[in-house]
CSV table of C-alpha atoms and ligand atoms in Angstrom, one decimal:
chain,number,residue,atom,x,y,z
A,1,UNK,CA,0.0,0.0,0.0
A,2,UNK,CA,1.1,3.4,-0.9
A,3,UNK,CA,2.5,5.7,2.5
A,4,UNK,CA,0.7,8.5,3.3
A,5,UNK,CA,3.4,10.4,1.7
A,6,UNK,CA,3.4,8.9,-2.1
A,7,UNK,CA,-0.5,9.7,-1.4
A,8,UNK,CA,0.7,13.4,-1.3
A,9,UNK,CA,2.7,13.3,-3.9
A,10,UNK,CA,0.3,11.7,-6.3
A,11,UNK,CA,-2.0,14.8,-5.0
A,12,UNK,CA,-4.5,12.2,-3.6
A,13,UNK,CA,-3.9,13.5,-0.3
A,14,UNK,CA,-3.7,17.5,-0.1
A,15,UNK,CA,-0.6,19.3,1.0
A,16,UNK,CA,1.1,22.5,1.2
A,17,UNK,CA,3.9,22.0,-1.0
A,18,UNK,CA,7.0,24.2,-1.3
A,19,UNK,CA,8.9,22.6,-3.8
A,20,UNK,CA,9.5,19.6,-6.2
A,21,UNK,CA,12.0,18.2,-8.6
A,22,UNK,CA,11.2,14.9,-10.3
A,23,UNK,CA,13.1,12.8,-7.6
A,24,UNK,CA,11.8,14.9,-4.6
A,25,UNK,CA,9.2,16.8,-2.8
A,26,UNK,CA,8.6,19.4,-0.2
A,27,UNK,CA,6.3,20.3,1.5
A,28,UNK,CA,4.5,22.3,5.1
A,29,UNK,CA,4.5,19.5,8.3
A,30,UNK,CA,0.8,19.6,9.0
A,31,UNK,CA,1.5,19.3,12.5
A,32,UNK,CA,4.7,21.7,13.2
A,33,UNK,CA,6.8,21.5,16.1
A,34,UNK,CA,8.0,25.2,15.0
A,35,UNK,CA,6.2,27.6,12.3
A,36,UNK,CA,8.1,26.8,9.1
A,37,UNK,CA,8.4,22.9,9.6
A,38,UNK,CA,8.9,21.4,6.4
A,39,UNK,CA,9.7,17.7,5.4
A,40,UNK,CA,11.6,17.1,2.5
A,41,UNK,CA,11.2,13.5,1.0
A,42,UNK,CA,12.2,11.3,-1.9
A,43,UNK,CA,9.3,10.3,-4.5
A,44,UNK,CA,10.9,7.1,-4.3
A,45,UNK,CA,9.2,5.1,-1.5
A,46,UNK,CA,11.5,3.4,0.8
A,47,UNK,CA,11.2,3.8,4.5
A,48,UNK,CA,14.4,3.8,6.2
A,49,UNK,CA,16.8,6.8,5.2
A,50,UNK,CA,20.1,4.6,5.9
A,51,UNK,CA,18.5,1.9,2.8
A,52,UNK,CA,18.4,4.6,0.3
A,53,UNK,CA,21.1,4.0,-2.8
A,54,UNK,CA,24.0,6.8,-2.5
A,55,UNK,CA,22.9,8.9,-5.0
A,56,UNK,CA,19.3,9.5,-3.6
A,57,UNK,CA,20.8,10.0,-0.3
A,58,UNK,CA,23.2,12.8,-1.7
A,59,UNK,CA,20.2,14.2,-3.7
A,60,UNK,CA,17.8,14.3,-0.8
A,61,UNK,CA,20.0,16.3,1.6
A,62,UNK,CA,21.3,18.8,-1.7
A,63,UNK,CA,17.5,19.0,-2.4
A,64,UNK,CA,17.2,19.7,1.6
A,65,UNK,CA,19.7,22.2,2.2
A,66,UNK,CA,18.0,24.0,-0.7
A,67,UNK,CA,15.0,24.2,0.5
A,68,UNK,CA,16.4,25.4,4.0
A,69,UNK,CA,18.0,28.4,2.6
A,70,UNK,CA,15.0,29.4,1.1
A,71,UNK,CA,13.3,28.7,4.7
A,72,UNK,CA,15.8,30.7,6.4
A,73,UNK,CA,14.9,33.8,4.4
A,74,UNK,CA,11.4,33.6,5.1
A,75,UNK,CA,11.3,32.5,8.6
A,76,UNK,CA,13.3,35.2,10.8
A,77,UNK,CA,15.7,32.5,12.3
A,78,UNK,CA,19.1,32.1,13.3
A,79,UNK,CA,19.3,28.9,11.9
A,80,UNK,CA,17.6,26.1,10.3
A,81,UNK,CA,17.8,22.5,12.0
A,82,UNK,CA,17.4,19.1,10.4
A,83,UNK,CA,16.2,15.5,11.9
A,84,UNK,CA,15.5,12.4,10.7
A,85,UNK,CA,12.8,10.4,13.0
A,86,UNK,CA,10.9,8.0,10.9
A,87,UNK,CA,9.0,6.7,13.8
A,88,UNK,CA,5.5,7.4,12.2
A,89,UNK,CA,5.5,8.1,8.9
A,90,UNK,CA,7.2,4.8,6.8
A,91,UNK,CA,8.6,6.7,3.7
A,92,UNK,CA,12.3,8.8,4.7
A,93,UNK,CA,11.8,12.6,5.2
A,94,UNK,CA,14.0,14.9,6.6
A,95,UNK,CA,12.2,17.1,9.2
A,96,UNK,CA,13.6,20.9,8.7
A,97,UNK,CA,13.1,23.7,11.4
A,98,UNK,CA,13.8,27.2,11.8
A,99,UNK,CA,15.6,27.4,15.0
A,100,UNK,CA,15.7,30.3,17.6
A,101,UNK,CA,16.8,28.9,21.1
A,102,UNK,CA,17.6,25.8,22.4
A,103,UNK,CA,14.6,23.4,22.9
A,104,UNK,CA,12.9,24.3,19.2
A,105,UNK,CA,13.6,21.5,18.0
A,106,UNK,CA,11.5,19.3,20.4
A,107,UNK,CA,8.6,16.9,18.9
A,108,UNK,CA,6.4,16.8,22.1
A,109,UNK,CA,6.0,20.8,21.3
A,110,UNK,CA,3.6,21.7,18.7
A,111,UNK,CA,2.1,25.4,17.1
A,112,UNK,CA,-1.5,25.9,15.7
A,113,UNK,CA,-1.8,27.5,12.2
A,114,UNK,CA,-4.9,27.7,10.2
A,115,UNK,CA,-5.3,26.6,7.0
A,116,UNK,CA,-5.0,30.4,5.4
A,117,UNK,CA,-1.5,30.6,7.5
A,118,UNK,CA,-0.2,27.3,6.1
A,119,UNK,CA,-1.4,28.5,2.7
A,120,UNK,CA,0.7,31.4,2.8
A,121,UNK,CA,3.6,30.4,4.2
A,122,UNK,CA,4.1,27.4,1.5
A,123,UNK,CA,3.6,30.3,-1.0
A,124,UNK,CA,6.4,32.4,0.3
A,125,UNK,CA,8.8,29.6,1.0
A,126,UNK,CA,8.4,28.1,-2.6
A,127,UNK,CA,8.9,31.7,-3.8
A,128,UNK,CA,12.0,32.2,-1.9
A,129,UNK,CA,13.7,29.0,-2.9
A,130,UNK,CA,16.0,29.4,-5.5
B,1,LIG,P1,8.2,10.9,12.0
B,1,LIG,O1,7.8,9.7,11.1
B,1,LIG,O2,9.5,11.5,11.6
B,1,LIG,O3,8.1,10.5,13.4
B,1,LIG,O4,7.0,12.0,11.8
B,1,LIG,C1,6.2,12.1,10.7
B,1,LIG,C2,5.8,13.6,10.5
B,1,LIG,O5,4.9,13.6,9.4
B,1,LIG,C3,5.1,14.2,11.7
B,1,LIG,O6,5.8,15.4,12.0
B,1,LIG,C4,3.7,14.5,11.2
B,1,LIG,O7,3.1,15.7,11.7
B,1,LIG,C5,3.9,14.5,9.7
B,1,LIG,N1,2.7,14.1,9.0
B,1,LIG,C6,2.0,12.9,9.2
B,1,LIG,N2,1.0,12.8,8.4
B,1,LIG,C7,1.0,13.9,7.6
B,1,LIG,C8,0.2,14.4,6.5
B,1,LIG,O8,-0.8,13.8,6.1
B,1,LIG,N3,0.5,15.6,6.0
B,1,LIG,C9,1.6,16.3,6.4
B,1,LIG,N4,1.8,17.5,5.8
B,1,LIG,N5,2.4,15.9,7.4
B,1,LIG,C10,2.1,14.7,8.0
């Protein structure tokens, strides 16, 4: 069965995407641990980030620290962490996050945004991403 995550890419499932390439995809965490949480994932479908083959592994994180720079111009930060958890979601992302202070990056801490927030802020990341 396709992961939630090929769902989203196939546009089956809604998102707010950022970016794509024809190997990856972007797109707005709909649960963010900080405003600006974006997972960047591989169209290929594989669920553990140390099985992918070299070259998708290199192309995810160039594809990732692309994004993040892009991220880090819209979201007033002083810099943009990265994690890889896997413990939900079966197909490899890497979790990005504008950080401010210690303790941002923490997964039992979560912000509300509404859907015309989400909506905008996907528009001004992809539009800063170069
Ligand atoms: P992990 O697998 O790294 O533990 O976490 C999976 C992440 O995917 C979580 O941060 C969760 O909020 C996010 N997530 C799960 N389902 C969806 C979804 O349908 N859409 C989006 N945009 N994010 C999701």
């Amino acid at each position: 069965m396709a992961s939630i995550f090929s769902k989203i890419v196939a546009g089956e499932i809604p998102c707010y995407k950022v970016a794509e390439t024809d190997k990856f995809f972007a797109f707005l965490d709909i649960n963010p641990v900080v405003r600006g949480h974006v997972l960047c994932i591989p169209k290929q479908e594989v669920d553990y980030i140390f099985d992918l083959d070299d070259e998708t592994f290199v192309g995810l994180h160039l594809f990732a620290k692309r994004i993040a720079k892009g991220l880090k111009k819209v979201c007033s930060c002083i810099k943009v962490g990265e994690a890889v958890v896997g413990i939900d979601v079966p197909h490899v992302h890497i979790h990005l996050m504008p950080l401010n202070k210690p303790g941002d990056l923490n997964f039992s801490h979560h912000v509300e945004m509404s859907s015309d927030e989400f909506d905008s802020l996907a528009k001004e990341i992809a539009a800063a991403i170069d």
